[in-house]
Each structure stands twice: as structure tokens, then as C-alpha cells.
Amino acid sequence: MPPSTLGRLGLLARDRGLQAGFGVLALLVVGDLRRDLLLTATYSASAIVASMLTTARRTTAVAVASVALAFLIGYVDDGPAGAEWALRGWLGAALGVLAVISAVVRDRREERLRRMTVIAATAQQALLSSIPSRLADVELAARYVSATTAAQVGGDLYEVSSTPYGVRMIVGDVKGKGIEAVQVAASVLSAFRHAAVTESDVGAVARSLDAAVGRMVSDEDFVTAIVAEFAHDRITLANCGHPSPVLVAGRRIESLDPSEHTLPLGLGADPVLSTHPWPEGARMLLYTDGLIEARDRRGRFFPLDDHAEELADGSLDQALDHLVDQLLLHAGTHVDDDLALVLTEHHV
């Protein structure tokens, strides 16, 4: 068998649109040959089915095959003197043209969507620049896990800055998806870089960020975030509606929950600060909700508590890589939402 023929057969085996289109065409032809109904005008329904599942070029192949069969079978049945078979054939041709036009429009729309997704993903990756491996007595490592191609890019963010008040960090998540979320994330990071070195405490940093977000989003949009300050043997947190960090000190695991829950940024955030011991060698994981909301096939959330103790093992990079591996194992090699992870360690 020639290689070109093998290639075409392989394409048919891989393309569900072609399979569905030719499958429907075969059913219509078989039904027509029984002579109970005249179905030649409906052969092009196979092209309409294909247009919903495959490319315009492959839809054209199904349409041409359906129209050719409609004319051929009509001619064989009625002979050259008949007129109805030709009318049915031309009606099928019109439906085939409409199917191809529909496939062309869908192809162009999907191509525009792919381009916008690539632009948004590129912008997001540019925002999440690599953070230093160490600032003062804080060692750092970060990971960004991108969602499946079916999901839109999100607004997860993180940044760290050395300030006169200590090392300050933000981890946040913009509500919503797409380029708009990336734009909001860029504004939050810009505002953080300014406020982190000018405001006297992380509560003031959070309030400054809240004002910045409030000026640019609607009443229904917001950013969950946590702002942390590392100073010697203490951690101070301003939690604005964000998942609580996890502290690993030896084999002791602690979720650093705020004493009072605070609204996210953009909704009037005024967090109550919480201060926690930061012993040498302790590690703290900050993350976005894509981690704890990842589900397995049974709909169960990722059990972070079961893996928190493992964050103490190996280097920071090794610990994060292991956590990501466990997440992907739980979720079935993919996640449905972007997520950001930052792991810190107190190292004098």
C-alpha cells in the first residue's frame, strides 16, 4: 500500500471529526439503499457533523464525498431523464457549502482564541519572573504550574522584595481568567513593589494594594492575597481572603490562620496582622487556591495536610518538585487551574 494511502488511513483513525462525518454518511447511504426513504438530500448532514469536530479542509472532504454520492446514487436510481435526483443533489451541495463555511468560521475563531491565550500566557510568565534564591536570612524557591490547554490563563502572582523593614513577599490570585486578570496582576505587583519599601507595616502595604485594586476593578472583582514580612525570628502576615500558609518546623505542621478573616483586595481589605515564630530551619509554604482545589477523578480535593510534612525533606527546589509531582499524580497529570507556589526557609 502506498505511503500516501497509509497516511490518509492514519489521519482517519486519529481524527474524530472525520470518523463522525464519514460514519454518518455511511449510515445515510445504507438507509437510502433500503429504498424505504429517499435520503440523498440529507447526505450533507455528515459534513455538518464534521464541521463541528474537525477543520474546514477535512470538512470539505466529507462534503465532497457526500455530494458525489448523492449525485451518483440519484443518477443510478432515476436515470438521466429524472429531475428530482438532481434537485436533491444540488440541495445537498448547498448544505455542504454551508457546512464548510461554518467550519472556516470556527477555525478562525479558535485560531484567534489560541493567539490571545498565548499572548496572555506570555504576559503572565513575564510577570512571574524568577525570584532570588536568597534574601537576607530567607531562602526561597517558587513554582508556577500552568493549567490544561482547555483552561484560560489566570492571574496568579508572587513577588519578593528586600526592604528596610525586612524581607516582604506577596502571593495572590486575581478573580477571573484571561488577559484582564493578567493586567490586574501586573498592577498589583507594581503597587506592591512601591508599597513594600515605603509603608511601615504589612497591614499598610495591604491597604495600599486594596486602594490600587479598587481603582481598577468592578465591585464584583477582587484579588485574594497574603502579604508576609520576615524579620529575624518572626513572621508577620496580612491575610486578605487568601488560603493560609503552612509552616513546617521540624515535624510540626501548622496552618497560619488569621485571627479574623479579612476581605480580599479591592473590597475594602483592612487585615488584622498575625505574628508567628520563625525558628531557624523552619519552612513556610505560600500558595494559591489552585493547589488545594485540584480534584482527582472522584472529585476529591488535593490533601495538602497529608503532604505538608514532606516539605521539610531535601532542598527547597526538591521539596517543591515533589509536591508538584504529588499534585499531578492526584489530579491525573493535569490541573484545571493555574497555581503558584513559594516555599521559604529561615536560614541564618
PDB file of C-alpha atoms in Angstrom, residues 9-308:
ATOM      1  CA  LEU A   9      -5.875   5.971   6.753  1.00  0.00           C
ATOM      2  CA  GLY A  10      -3.848   7.065   9.771  1.00  0.00           C
ATOM      3  CA  LEU A  11      -5.446  10.511   9.626  1.00  0.00           C
ATOM      4  CA  LEU A  12      -8.920   8.946   9.531  1.00  0.00           C
ATOM      5  CA  ALA A  13      -8.048   6.813  12.541  1.00  0.00           C
ATOM      6  CA  ARG A  14      -6.920   9.841  14.549  1.00  0.00           C
ATOM      7  CA  ASP A  15      -9.499  12.477  13.568  1.00  0.00           C
ATOM      8  CA  ARG A  16     -12.818  12.075  15.356  1.00  0.00           C
ATOM      9  CA  GLY A  17     -14.416  14.672  13.097  1.00  0.00           C
ATOM     10  CA  LEU A  18     -13.619  12.636  10.010  1.00  0.00           C
ATOM     11  CA  GLN A  19     -14.763   9.459  11.735  1.00  0.00           C
ATOM     12  CA  ALA A  20     -18.065  11.020  12.740  1.00  0.00           C
ATOM     13  CA  GLY A  21     -18.620  12.622   9.320  1.00  0.00           C
ATOM     14  CA  PHE A  22     -17.944   9.506   7.270  1.00  0.00           C
ATOM     15  CA  GLY A  23     -19.769   7.378   9.827  1.00  0.00           C
ATOM     16  CA  VAL A  24     -22.941   9.463   9.477  1.00  0.00           C
ATOM     17  CA  LEU A  25     -22.548   9.404   5.682  1.00  0.00           C
ATOM     18  CA  ALA A  26     -22.279   5.602   5.710  1.00  0.00           C
ATOM     19  CA  LEU A  27     -25.433   5.291   7.834  1.00  0.00           C
ATOM     20  CA  LEU A  28     -27.380   7.579   5.495  1.00  0.00           C
ATOM     21  CA  VAL A  29     -26.227   5.705   2.409  1.00  0.00           C
ATOM     22  CA  VAL A  30     -27.133   2.329   3.922  1.00  0.00           C
ATOM     23  CA  GLY A  31     -30.536   3.680   4.956  1.00  0.00           C
ATOM     24  CA  ASP A  32     -31.095   5.095   1.460  1.00  0.00           C
ATOM     25  CA  LEU A  33     -30.228   1.811  -0.235  1.00  0.00           C
ATOM     26  CA  ARG A  34     -33.066   0.102   1.632  1.00  0.00           C
ATOM     27  CA  ARG A  35     -35.412   2.224  -0.543  1.00  0.00           C
ATOM     28  CA  ASP A  36     -37.803   2.974   2.341  1.00  0.00           C
ATOM     29  CA  LEU A  37     -36.833   6.657   2.220  1.00  0.00           C
ATOM     30  CA  LEU A  38     -35.066   8.984  -0.187  1.00  0.00           C
ATOM     31  CA  LEU A  39     -32.173  10.347   1.826  1.00  0.00           C
ATOM     32  CA  THR A  40     -29.789  11.669  -0.822  1.00  0.00           C
ATOM     33  CA  ALA A  41     -30.600  15.305   0.030  1.00  0.00           C
ATOM     34  CA  THR A  42     -29.548  14.646   3.636  1.00  0.00           C
ATOM     35  CA  TYR A  43     -26.146  13.118   2.858  1.00  0.00           C
ATOM     36  CA  SER A  44     -24.555  16.509   3.570  1.00  0.00           C
ATOM     37  CA  ALA A  45     -25.678  16.233   7.189  1.00  0.00           C
ATOM     38  CA  SER A  46     -22.443  14.254   7.530  1.00  0.00           C
ATOM     39  CA  ALA A  47     -20.485  17.379   6.578  1.00  0.00           C
ATOM     40  CA  ILE A  48     -22.409  19.431   9.155  1.00  0.00           C
ATOM     41  CA  VAL A  49     -21.412  16.911  11.832  1.00  0.00           C
ATOM     42  CA  ALA A  50     -17.789  17.014  10.679  1.00  0.00           C
ATOM     43  CA  SER A  51     -17.769  20.842  10.720  1.00  0.00           C
ATOM     44  CA  MET A  52     -18.373  20.782  14.470  1.00  0.00           C
ATOM     45  CA  LEU A  53     -15.431  18.498  15.172  1.00  0.00           C
ATOM     46  CA  THR A  54     -12.678  18.948  12.588  1.00  0.00           C
ATOM     47  CA  THR A  55     -11.019  21.504  10.313  1.00  0.00           C
ATOM     48  CA  ALA A  56     -12.516  23.220   7.273  1.00  0.00           C
ATOM     49  CA  ARG A  57     -10.269  21.243   4.891  1.00  0.00           C
ATOM     50  CA  ARG A  58     -11.374  17.911   6.302  1.00  0.00           C
ATOM     51  CA  THR A  59     -14.990  19.057   6.407  1.00  0.00           C
ATOM     52  CA  THR A  60     -14.627  19.805   2.697  1.00  0.00           C
ATOM     53  CA  ALA A  61     -13.523  16.207   2.094  1.00  0.00           C
ATOM     54  CA  VAL A  62     -16.653  14.901   3.817  1.00  0.00           C
ATOM     55  CA  ALA A  63     -18.852  17.406   1.942  1.00  0.00           C
ATOM     56  CA  VAL A  64     -17.391  16.459  -1.454  1.00  0.00           C
ATOM     57  CA  ALA A  65     -17.859  12.753  -0.723  1.00  0.00           C
ATOM     58  CA  SER A  66     -21.478  13.271   0.388  1.00  0.00           C
ATOM     59  CA  VAL A  67     -22.403  15.376  -2.669  1.00  0.00           C
ATOM     60  CA  ALA A  68     -20.679  12.972  -5.074  1.00  0.00           C
ATOM     61  CA  LEU A  69     -22.571  10.023  -3.605  1.00  0.00           C
ATOM     62  CA  ALA A  70     -25.844  11.957  -3.704  1.00  0.00           C
ATOM     63  CA  PHE A  71     -25.478  12.632  -7.438  1.00  0.00           C
ATOM     64  CA  LEU A  72     -24.193   9.141  -8.200  1.00  0.00           C
ATOM     65  CA  ILE A  73     -26.930   7.245  -6.358  1.00  0.00           C
ATOM     66  CA  GLY A  74     -29.617   9.617  -7.620  1.00  0.00           C
ATOM     67  CA  TYR A  75     -28.452   9.168 -11.212  1.00  0.00           C
ATOM     68  CA  VAL A  76     -28.331   5.379 -10.881  1.00  0.00           C
ATOM     69  CA  ASP A  77     -31.842   5.277  -9.404  1.00  0.00           C
ATOM     70  CA  ASP A  78     -33.679   7.758 -11.678  1.00  0.00           C
ATOM     71  CA  GLY A  79     -31.557   7.777 -14.838  1.00  0.00           C
ATOM     72  CA  PRO A  80     -30.600  10.801 -16.936  1.00  0.00           C
ATOM     73  CA  ALA A  81     -34.232  11.736 -17.607  1.00  0.00           C
ATOM     74  CA  GLY A  82     -35.080  12.270 -13.941  1.00  0.00           C
ATOM     75  CA  ALA A  83     -35.082  15.737 -12.389  1.00  0.00           C
ATOM     76  CA  GLU A  84     -35.745  15.072  -8.714  1.00  0.00           C
ATOM     77  CA  TRP A  85     -32.408  13.389  -8.121  1.00  0.00           C
ATOM     78  CA  ALA A  86     -30.574  16.437  -9.486  1.00  0.00           C
ATOM     79  CA  LEU A  87     -32.618  18.760  -7.274  1.00  0.00           C
ATOM     80  CA  ARG A  88     -31.825  16.651  -4.224  1.00  0.00           C
ATOM     81  CA  GLY A  89     -28.169  16.577  -5.208  1.00  0.00           C
ATOM     82  CA  TRP A  90     -27.931  20.363  -5.530  1.00  0.00           C
ATOM     83  CA  LEU A  91     -29.737  20.803  -2.226  1.00  0.00           C
ATOM     84  CA  GLY A  92     -27.136  18.543  -0.645  1.00  0.00           C
ATOM     85  CA  ALA A  93     -24.384  20.585  -2.306  1.00  0.00           C
ATOM     86  CA  ALA A  94     -25.794  23.778  -0.763  1.00  0.00           C
ATOM     87  CA  LEU A  95     -25.824  22.162   2.687  1.00  0.00           C
ATOM     88  CA  GLY A  96     -22.252  21.001   2.151  1.00  0.00           C
ATOM     89  CA  VAL A  97     -21.140  24.550   1.304  1.00  0.00           C
ATOM     90  CA  LEU A  98     -22.802  25.843   4.462  1.00  0.00           C
ATOM     91  CA  ALA A  99     -21.019  23.183   6.497  1.00  0.00           C
ATOM     92  CA  VAL A 100     -17.631  24.203   5.062  1.00  0.00           C
ATOM     93  CA  ILE A 101     -18.340  27.897   5.732  1.00  0.00           C
ATOM     94  CA  SER A 102     -19.270  27.023   9.317  1.00  0.00           C
ATOM     95  CA  ALA A 103     -16.006  25.115   9.741  1.00  0.00           C
ATOM     96  CA  VAL A 104     -13.995  28.043   8.323  1.00  0.00           C
ATOM     97  CA  VAL A 105     -15.619  30.465  10.782  1.00  0.00           C
ATOM     98  CA  ARG A 106     -14.968  28.096  13.683  1.00  0.00           C
ATOM     99  CA  ASP A 107     -11.331  27.571  12.642  1.00  0.00           C
ATOM    100  CA  ARG A 108     -10.720  31.328  12.529  1.00  0.00           C
ATOM    101  CA  ARG A 109     -12.390  31.889  15.876  1.00  0.00           C
ATOM    102  CA  GLU A 110     -10.360  29.134  17.515  1.00  0.00           C
ATOM    103  CA  GLU A 111      -7.149  30.498  15.990  1.00  0.00           C
ATOM    104  CA  ARG A 112      -7.864  33.958  17.434  1.00  0.00           C
ATOM    105  CA  LEU A 113      -8.549  32.351  20.804  1.00  0.00           C
ATOM    106  CA  ARG A 114      -5.270  30.423  20.645  1.00  0.00           C
ATOM    107  CA  ARG A 115      -3.344  33.590  19.836  1.00  0.00           C
ATOM    108  CA  MET A 116      -4.954  35.512  22.698  1.00  0.00           C
ATOM    109  CA  THR A 117      -4.227  32.645  25.081  1.00  0.00           C
ATOM    110  CA  VAL A 118      -0.564  32.584  24.011  1.00  0.00           C
ATOM    111  CA  ILE A 119      -0.311  36.361  24.475  1.00  0.00           C
ATOM    112  CA  ALA A 120      -1.885  36.172  27.934  1.00  0.00           C
ATOM    113  CA  ALA A 121       0.302  33.232  28.966  1.00  0.00           C
ATOM    114  CA  THR A 122       3.432  35.022  27.769  1.00  0.00           C
ATOM    115  CA  ALA A 123       2.454  38.155  29.683  1.00  0.00           C
ATOM    116  CA  GLN A 124       1.795  36.125  32.815  1.00  0.00           C
ATOM    117  CA  GLN A 125       5.121  34.322  32.604  1.00  0.00           C
ATOM    118  CA  ALA A 126       6.850  37.679  32.172  1.00  0.00           C
ATOM    119  CA  LEU A 127       5.167  38.897  35.367  1.00  0.00           C
ATOM    120  CA  LEU A 128       6.268  35.860  37.353  1.00  0.00           C
ATOM    121  CA  SER A 129       9.968  36.493  36.963  1.00  0.00           C
ATOM    122  CA  SER A 130      12.304  34.203  38.829  1.00  0.00           C
ATOM    123  CA  ILE A 131      12.762  35.209  42.434  1.00  0.00           C
ATOM    124  CA  PRO A 132      16.208  35.207  44.094  1.00  0.00           C
ATOM    125  CA  SER A 133      17.250  32.032  45.876  1.00  0.00           C
ATOM    126  CA  ARG A 134      18.058  34.047  48.994  1.00  0.00           C
ATOM    127  CA  LEU A 135      17.342  37.467  50.503  1.00  0.00           C
ATOM    128  CA  ALA A 136      18.917  38.246  53.896  1.00  0.00           C
ATOM    129  CA  ASP A 137      18.208  35.155  56.044  1.00  0.00           C
ATOM    130  CA  VAL A 138      15.329  33.911  53.894  1.00  0.00           C
ATOM    131  CA  GLU A 139      15.915  31.198  51.304  1.00  0.00           C
ATOM    132  CA  LEU A 140      13.320  30.996  48.538  1.00  0.00           C
ATOM    133  CA  ALA A 141      12.043  28.761  45.762  1.00  0.00           C
ATOM    134  CA  ALA A 142       8.966  29.158  43.571  1.00  0.00           C
ATOM    135  CA  ARG A 143       6.968  27.152  41.066  1.00  0.00           C
ATOM    136  CA  TYR A 144       4.224  28.117  38.669  1.00  0.00           C
ATOM    137  CA  VAL A 145       2.043  25.246  37.427  1.00  0.00           C
ATOM    138  CA  SER A 146       0.090  26.027  34.286  1.00  0.00           C
ATOM    139  CA  ALA A 147      -3.388  24.639  33.764  1.00  0.00           C
ATOM    140  CA  THR A 148      -4.547  22.422  30.905  1.00  0.00           C
ATOM    141  CA  THR A 149      -4.784  23.917  27.429  1.00  0.00           C
ATOM    142  CA  ALA A 150      -8.572  23.892  27.769  1.00  0.00           C
ATOM    143  CA  ALA A 151      -8.425  26.359  30.637  1.00  0.00           C
ATOM    144  CA  GLN A 152      -7.796  30.056  30.285  1.00  0.00           C
ATOM    145  CA  VAL A 153      -4.719  31.681  31.737  1.00  0.00           C
ATOM    146  CA  GLY A 154      -5.232  33.079  35.218  1.00  0.00           C
ATOM    147  CA  GLY A 155      -3.957  35.902  37.390  1.00  0.00           C
ATOM    148  CA  ASP A 156      -1.771  34.087  39.932  1.00  0.00           C
ATOM    149  CA  LEU A 157       1.079  36.269  41.184  1.00  0.00           C
ATOM    150  CA  TYR A 158       4.015  36.379  43.560  1.00  0.00           C
ATOM    151  CA  GLU A 159       6.860  38.769  44.315  1.00  0.00           C
ATOM    152  CA  VAL A 160       9.515  39.281  46.984  1.00  0.00           C
ATOM    153  CA  SER A 161      11.375  42.434  47.963  1.00  0.00           C
ATOM    154  CA  SER A 162      14.166  43.372  50.360  1.00  0.00           C
ATOM    155  CA  THR A 163      13.075  46.419  52.370  1.00  0.00           C
ATOM    156  CA  PRO A 164      14.303  48.450  55.362  1.00  0.00           C
ATOM    157  CA  TYR A 165      11.708  46.556  57.433  1.00  0.00           C
ATOM    158  CA  GLY A 166      12.771  43.059  56.405  1.00  0.00           C
ATOM    159  CA  VAL A 167      12.052  40.743  53.517  1.00  0.00           C
ATOM    160  CA  ARG A 168       8.498  41.244  52.276  1.00  0.00           C
ATOM    161  CA  MET A 169       6.527  38.991  49.972  1.00  0.00           C
ATOM    162  CA  ILE A 170       3.149  38.809  48.290  1.00  0.00           C
ATOM    163  CA  VAL A 171       1.326  35.789  46.887  1.00  0.00           C
ATOM    164  CA  GLY A 172      -2.054  36.447  45.304  1.00  0.00           C
ATOM    165  CA  ASP A 173      -4.741  35.314  42.906  1.00  0.00           C
ATOM    166  CA  VAL A 174      -6.896  37.574  40.756  1.00  0.00           C
ATOM    167  CA  LYS A 175     -10.523  36.541  40.398  1.00  0.00           C
ATOM    168  CA  GLY A 176     -11.270  35.655  36.790  1.00  0.00           C
ATOM    169  CA  LYS A 177      -9.254  34.481  33.812  1.00  0.00           C
ATOM    170  CA  GLY A 178      -7.742  35.786  30.616  1.00  0.00           C
ATOM    171  CA  ILE A 179      -5.790  38.879  29.692  1.00  0.00           C
ATOM    172  CA  GLU A 180      -7.853  41.072  32.052  1.00  0.00           C
ATOM    173  CA  ALA A 181      -6.704  39.019  35.051  1.00  0.00           C
ATOM    174  CA  VAL A 182      -3.087  39.283  33.899  1.00  0.00           C
ATOM    175  CA  GLN A 183      -3.441  43.073  33.631  1.00  0.00           C
ATOM    176  CA  VAL A 184      -4.804  43.285  37.174  1.00  0.00           C
ATOM    177  CA  ALA A 185      -1.967  41.052  38.419  1.00  0.00           C
ATOM    178  CA  ALA A 186       0.577  43.378  36.784  1.00  0.00           C
ATOM    179  CA  SER A 187      -0.942  46.371  38.565  1.00  0.00           C
ATOM    180  CA  VAL A 188      -0.922  44.583  41.923  1.00  0.00           C
ATOM    181  CA  LEU A 189       2.755  43.669  41.557  1.00  0.00           C
ATOM    182  CA  SER A 190       3.648  47.207  40.569  1.00  0.00           C
ATOM    183  CA  ALA A 191       1.792  48.600  43.580  1.00  0.00           C
ATOM    184  CA  PHE A 192       3.465  46.054  45.872  1.00  0.00           C
ATOM    185  CA  ARG A 193       6.961  46.955  44.709  1.00  0.00           C
ATOM    186  CA  HIS A 194       6.282  50.568  45.657  1.00  0.00           C
ATOM    187  CA  ALA A 195       4.380  49.980  48.906  1.00  0.00           C
ATOM    188  CA  ALA A 196       6.749  47.287  50.212  1.00  0.00           C
ATOM    189  CA  VAL A 197       9.617  49.760  50.606  1.00  0.00           C
ATOM    190  CA  THR A 198       7.582  52.782  51.729  1.00  0.00           C
ATOM    191  CA  GLU A 199       4.908  51.511  54.129  1.00  0.00           C
ATOM    192  CA  SER A 200       5.846  50.910  57.762  1.00  0.00           C
ATOM    193  CA  ASP A 201       3.998  47.598  58.219  1.00  0.00           C
ATOM    194  CA  VAL A 202       2.436  44.907  56.050  1.00  0.00           C
ATOM    195  CA  GLY A 203      -1.058  46.000  57.081  1.00  0.00           C
ATOM    196  CA  ALA A 204      -0.399  49.362  55.471  1.00  0.00           C
ATOM    197  CA  VAL A 205       1.002  47.571  52.422  1.00  0.00           C
ATOM    198  CA  ALA A 206      -2.227  45.572  52.135  1.00  0.00           C
ATOM    199  CA  ARG A 207      -4.396  48.689  52.470  1.00  0.00           C
ATOM    200  CA  SER A 208      -2.360  50.433  49.798  1.00  0.00           C
ATOM    201  CA  LEU A 209      -2.828  47.454  47.481  1.00  0.00           C
ATOM    202  CA  ASP A 210      -6.551  47.394  48.262  1.00  0.00           C
ATOM    203  CA  ALA A 211      -6.860  51.007  47.160  1.00  0.00           C
ATOM    204  CA  ALA A 212      -4.932  50.305  43.964  1.00  0.00           C
ATOM    205  CA  VAL A 213      -7.107  47.301  43.080  1.00  0.00           C
ATOM    206  CA  GLY A 214     -10.292  49.150  43.971  1.00  0.00           C
ATOM    207  CA  ARG A 215      -9.481  51.879  41.437  1.00  0.00           C
ATOM    208  CA  MET A 216      -9.229  49.461  38.533  1.00  0.00           C
ATOM    209  CA  VAL A 217     -11.772  46.643  39.049  1.00  0.00           C
ATOM    210  CA  SER A 218     -15.542  46.457  39.304  1.00  0.00           C
ATOM    211  CA  ASP A 219     -17.445  45.842  42.532  1.00  0.00           C
ATOM    212  CA  GLU A 220     -17.601  42.115  41.805  1.00  0.00           C
ATOM    213  CA  ASP A 221     -13.894  41.651  41.075  1.00  0.00           C
ATOM    214  CA  PHE A 222     -11.161  41.230  43.648  1.00  0.00           C
ATOM    215  CA  VAL A 223      -7.746  39.766  44.426  1.00  0.00           C
ATOM    216  CA  THR A 224      -7.082  37.343  47.247  1.00  0.00           C
ATOM    217  CA  ALA A 225      -3.596  37.881  48.627  1.00  0.00           C
ATOM    218  CA  ILE A 226      -1.310  37.375  51.548  1.00  0.00           C
ATOM    219  CA  VAL A 227       1.484  39.807  52.378  1.00  0.00           C
ATOM    220  CA  ALA A 228       4.285  38.447  54.556  1.00  0.00           C
ATOM    221  CA  GLU A 229       7.169  40.121  56.367  1.00  0.00           C
ATOM    222  CA  PHE A 230      10.196  38.116  57.536  1.00  0.00           C
ATOM    223  CA  ALA A 231      12.161  39.851  60.274  1.00  0.00           C
ATOM    224  CA  HIS A 232      14.718  37.862  62.247  1.00  0.00           C
ATOM    225  CA  ASP A 233      12.814  35.152  64.152  1.00  0.00           C
ATOM    226  CA  ARG A 234       9.268  36.400  63.457  1.00  0.00           C
ATOM    227  CA  ILE A 235       6.841  36.279  60.542  1.00  0.00           C
ATOM    228  CA  THR A 236       4.091  38.879  60.253  1.00  0.00           C
ATOM    229  CA  LEU A 237       1.189  38.148  57.930  1.00  0.00           C
ATOM    230  CA  ALA A 238      -1.579  40.266  56.442  1.00  0.00           C
ATOM    231  CA  ASN A 239      -4.083  37.805  55.009  1.00  0.00           C
ATOM    232  CA  CYS A 240      -6.675  39.264  52.619  1.00  0.00           C
ATOM    233  CA  GLY A 241      -9.064  36.401  51.896  1.00  0.00           C
ATOM    234  CA  HIS A 242      -6.261  34.069  50.803  1.00  0.00           C
ATOM    235  CA  PRO A 243      -5.521  30.419  51.724  1.00  0.00           C
ATOM    236  CA  SER A 244      -3.429  30.287  54.882  1.00  0.00           C
ATOM    237  CA  PRO A 245       0.290  29.477  54.596  1.00  0.00           C
ATOM    238  CA  VAL A 246       1.632  26.243  56.043  1.00  0.00           C
ATOM    239  CA  LEU A 247       4.553  26.388  58.497  1.00  0.00           C
ATOM    240  CA  VAL A 248       6.801  23.328  58.806  1.00  0.00           C
ATOM    241  CA  ALA A 249       9.144  23.464  61.792  1.00  0.00           C
ATOM    242  CA  GLY A 250      10.866  20.108  62.194  1.00  0.00           C
ATOM    243  CA  ARG A 251       7.962  17.659  62.132  1.00  0.00           C
ATOM    244  CA  ARG A 252       5.464  20.200  63.473  1.00  0.00           C
ATOM    245  CA  ILE A 253       2.922  21.314  60.871  1.00  0.00           C
ATOM    246  CA  GLU A 254       0.877  24.454  61.461  1.00  0.00           C
ATOM    247  CA  SER A 255      -1.599  26.324  59.318  1.00  0.00           C
ATOM    248  CA  LEU A 256      -1.058  30.049  59.958  1.00  0.00           C
ATOM    249  CA  ASP A 257      -4.699  31.069  60.035  1.00  0.00           C
ATOM    250  CA  PRO A 258      -5.589  34.714  60.730  1.00  0.00           C
ATOM    251  CA  SER A 259      -7.391  35.591  63.964  1.00  0.00           C
ATOM    252  CA  GLU A 260     -10.029  37.375  61.878  1.00  0.00           C
ATOM    253  CA  HIS A 261     -10.921  36.768  58.252  1.00  0.00           C
ATOM    254  CA  THR A 262     -10.457  39.805  56.013  1.00  0.00           C
ATOM    255  CA  LEU A 263     -11.996  40.832  52.710  1.00  0.00           C
ATOM    256  CA  PRO A 264      -9.865  40.426  49.570  1.00  0.00           C
ATOM    257  CA  LEU A 265      -8.077  43.324  47.918  1.00  0.00           C
ATOM    258  CA  GLY A 266     -10.459  45.618  46.088  1.00  0.00           C
ATOM    259  CA  LEU A 267     -13.327  45.037  48.534  1.00  0.00           C
ATOM    260  CA  GLY A 268     -12.074  47.159  51.407  1.00  0.00           C
ATOM    261  CA  ALA A 269      -9.350  44.923  52.837  1.00  0.00           C
ATOM    262  CA  ASP A 270      -8.129  46.004  56.284  1.00  0.00           C
ATOM    263  CA  PRO A 271      -6.383  42.907  57.655  1.00  0.00           C
ATOM    264  CA  VAL A 272      -5.659  42.157  61.278  1.00  0.00           C
ATOM    265  CA  LEU A 273      -1.962  41.300  61.427  1.00  0.00           C
ATOM    266  CA  SER A 274      -0.821  37.978  62.856  1.00  0.00           C
ATOM    267  CA  THR A 275       2.710  37.300  64.089  1.00  0.00           C
ATOM    268  CA  HIS A 276       4.245  33.842  64.314  1.00  0.00           C
ATOM    269  CA  PRO A 277       7.586  32.385  65.463  1.00  0.00           C
ATOM    270  CA  TRP A 278      10.109  31.820  62.678  1.00  0.00           C
ATOM    271  CA  PRO A 279      12.719  29.430  64.119  1.00  0.00           C
ATOM    272  CA  GLU A 280      15.886  28.658  62.246  1.00  0.00           C
ATOM    273  CA  GLY A 281      15.350  25.880  59.716  1.00  0.00           C
ATOM    274  CA  ALA A 282      11.579  26.379  59.608  1.00  0.00           C
ATOM    275  CA  ARG A 283       9.899  26.394  56.205  1.00  0.00           C
ATOM    276  CA  MET A 284       6.719  28.115  55.101  1.00  0.00           C
ATOM    277  CA  LEU A 285       4.653  27.340  52.002  1.00  0.00           C
ATOM    278  CA  LEU A 286       2.563  30.074  50.413  1.00  0.00           C
ATOM    279  CA  TYR A 287       0.275  29.050  47.559  1.00  0.00           C
ATOM    280  CA  THR A 288      -2.779  29.942  45.512  1.00  0.00           C
ATOM    281  CA  ASP A 289      -6.035  28.015  45.678  1.00  0.00           C
ATOM    282  CA  GLY A 290      -5.270  26.001  42.539  1.00  0.00           C
ATOM    283  CA  LEU A 291      -3.287  23.697  44.859  1.00  0.00           C
ATOM    284  CA  ILE A 292      -5.997  22.789  47.367  1.00  0.00           C
ATOM    285  CA  GLU A 293      -8.828  22.879  44.803  1.00  0.00           C
ATOM    286  CA  ALA A 294      -7.254  20.358  42.428  1.00  0.00           C
ATOM    287  CA  ARG A 295      -9.530  17.303  42.217  1.00  0.00           C
ATOM    288  CA  ASP A 296      -8.983  13.697  41.333  1.00  0.00           C
ATOM    289  CA  ARG A 297     -11.356  11.631  39.198  1.00  0.00           C
ATOM    290  CA  ARG A 298     -13.622  11.055  42.178  1.00  0.00           C
ATOM    291  CA  GLY A 299     -13.882  14.775  42.850  1.00  0.00           C
ATOM    292  CA  ARG A 300     -11.702  14.718  45.976  1.00  0.00           C
ATOM    293  CA  PHE A 301      -9.549  17.771  46.690  1.00  0.00           C
ATOM    294  CA  PHE A 302      -5.773  17.529  46.920  1.00  0.00           C
ATOM    295  CA  PRO A 303      -4.930  16.633  50.564  1.00  0.00           C
ATOM    296  CA  LEU A 304      -2.235  19.193  51.321  1.00  0.00           C
ATOM    297  CA  ASP A 305      -2.160  18.204  55.002  1.00  0.00           C
ATOM    298  CA  ASP A 306      -1.064  14.686  54.021  1.00  0.00           C
ATOM    299  CA  HIS A 307       1.959  16.037  52.126  1.00  0.00           C
ATOM    300  CA  ALA A 308       2.917  19.058  54.258  1.00  0.00           C
TER     301      ALA A 308
END
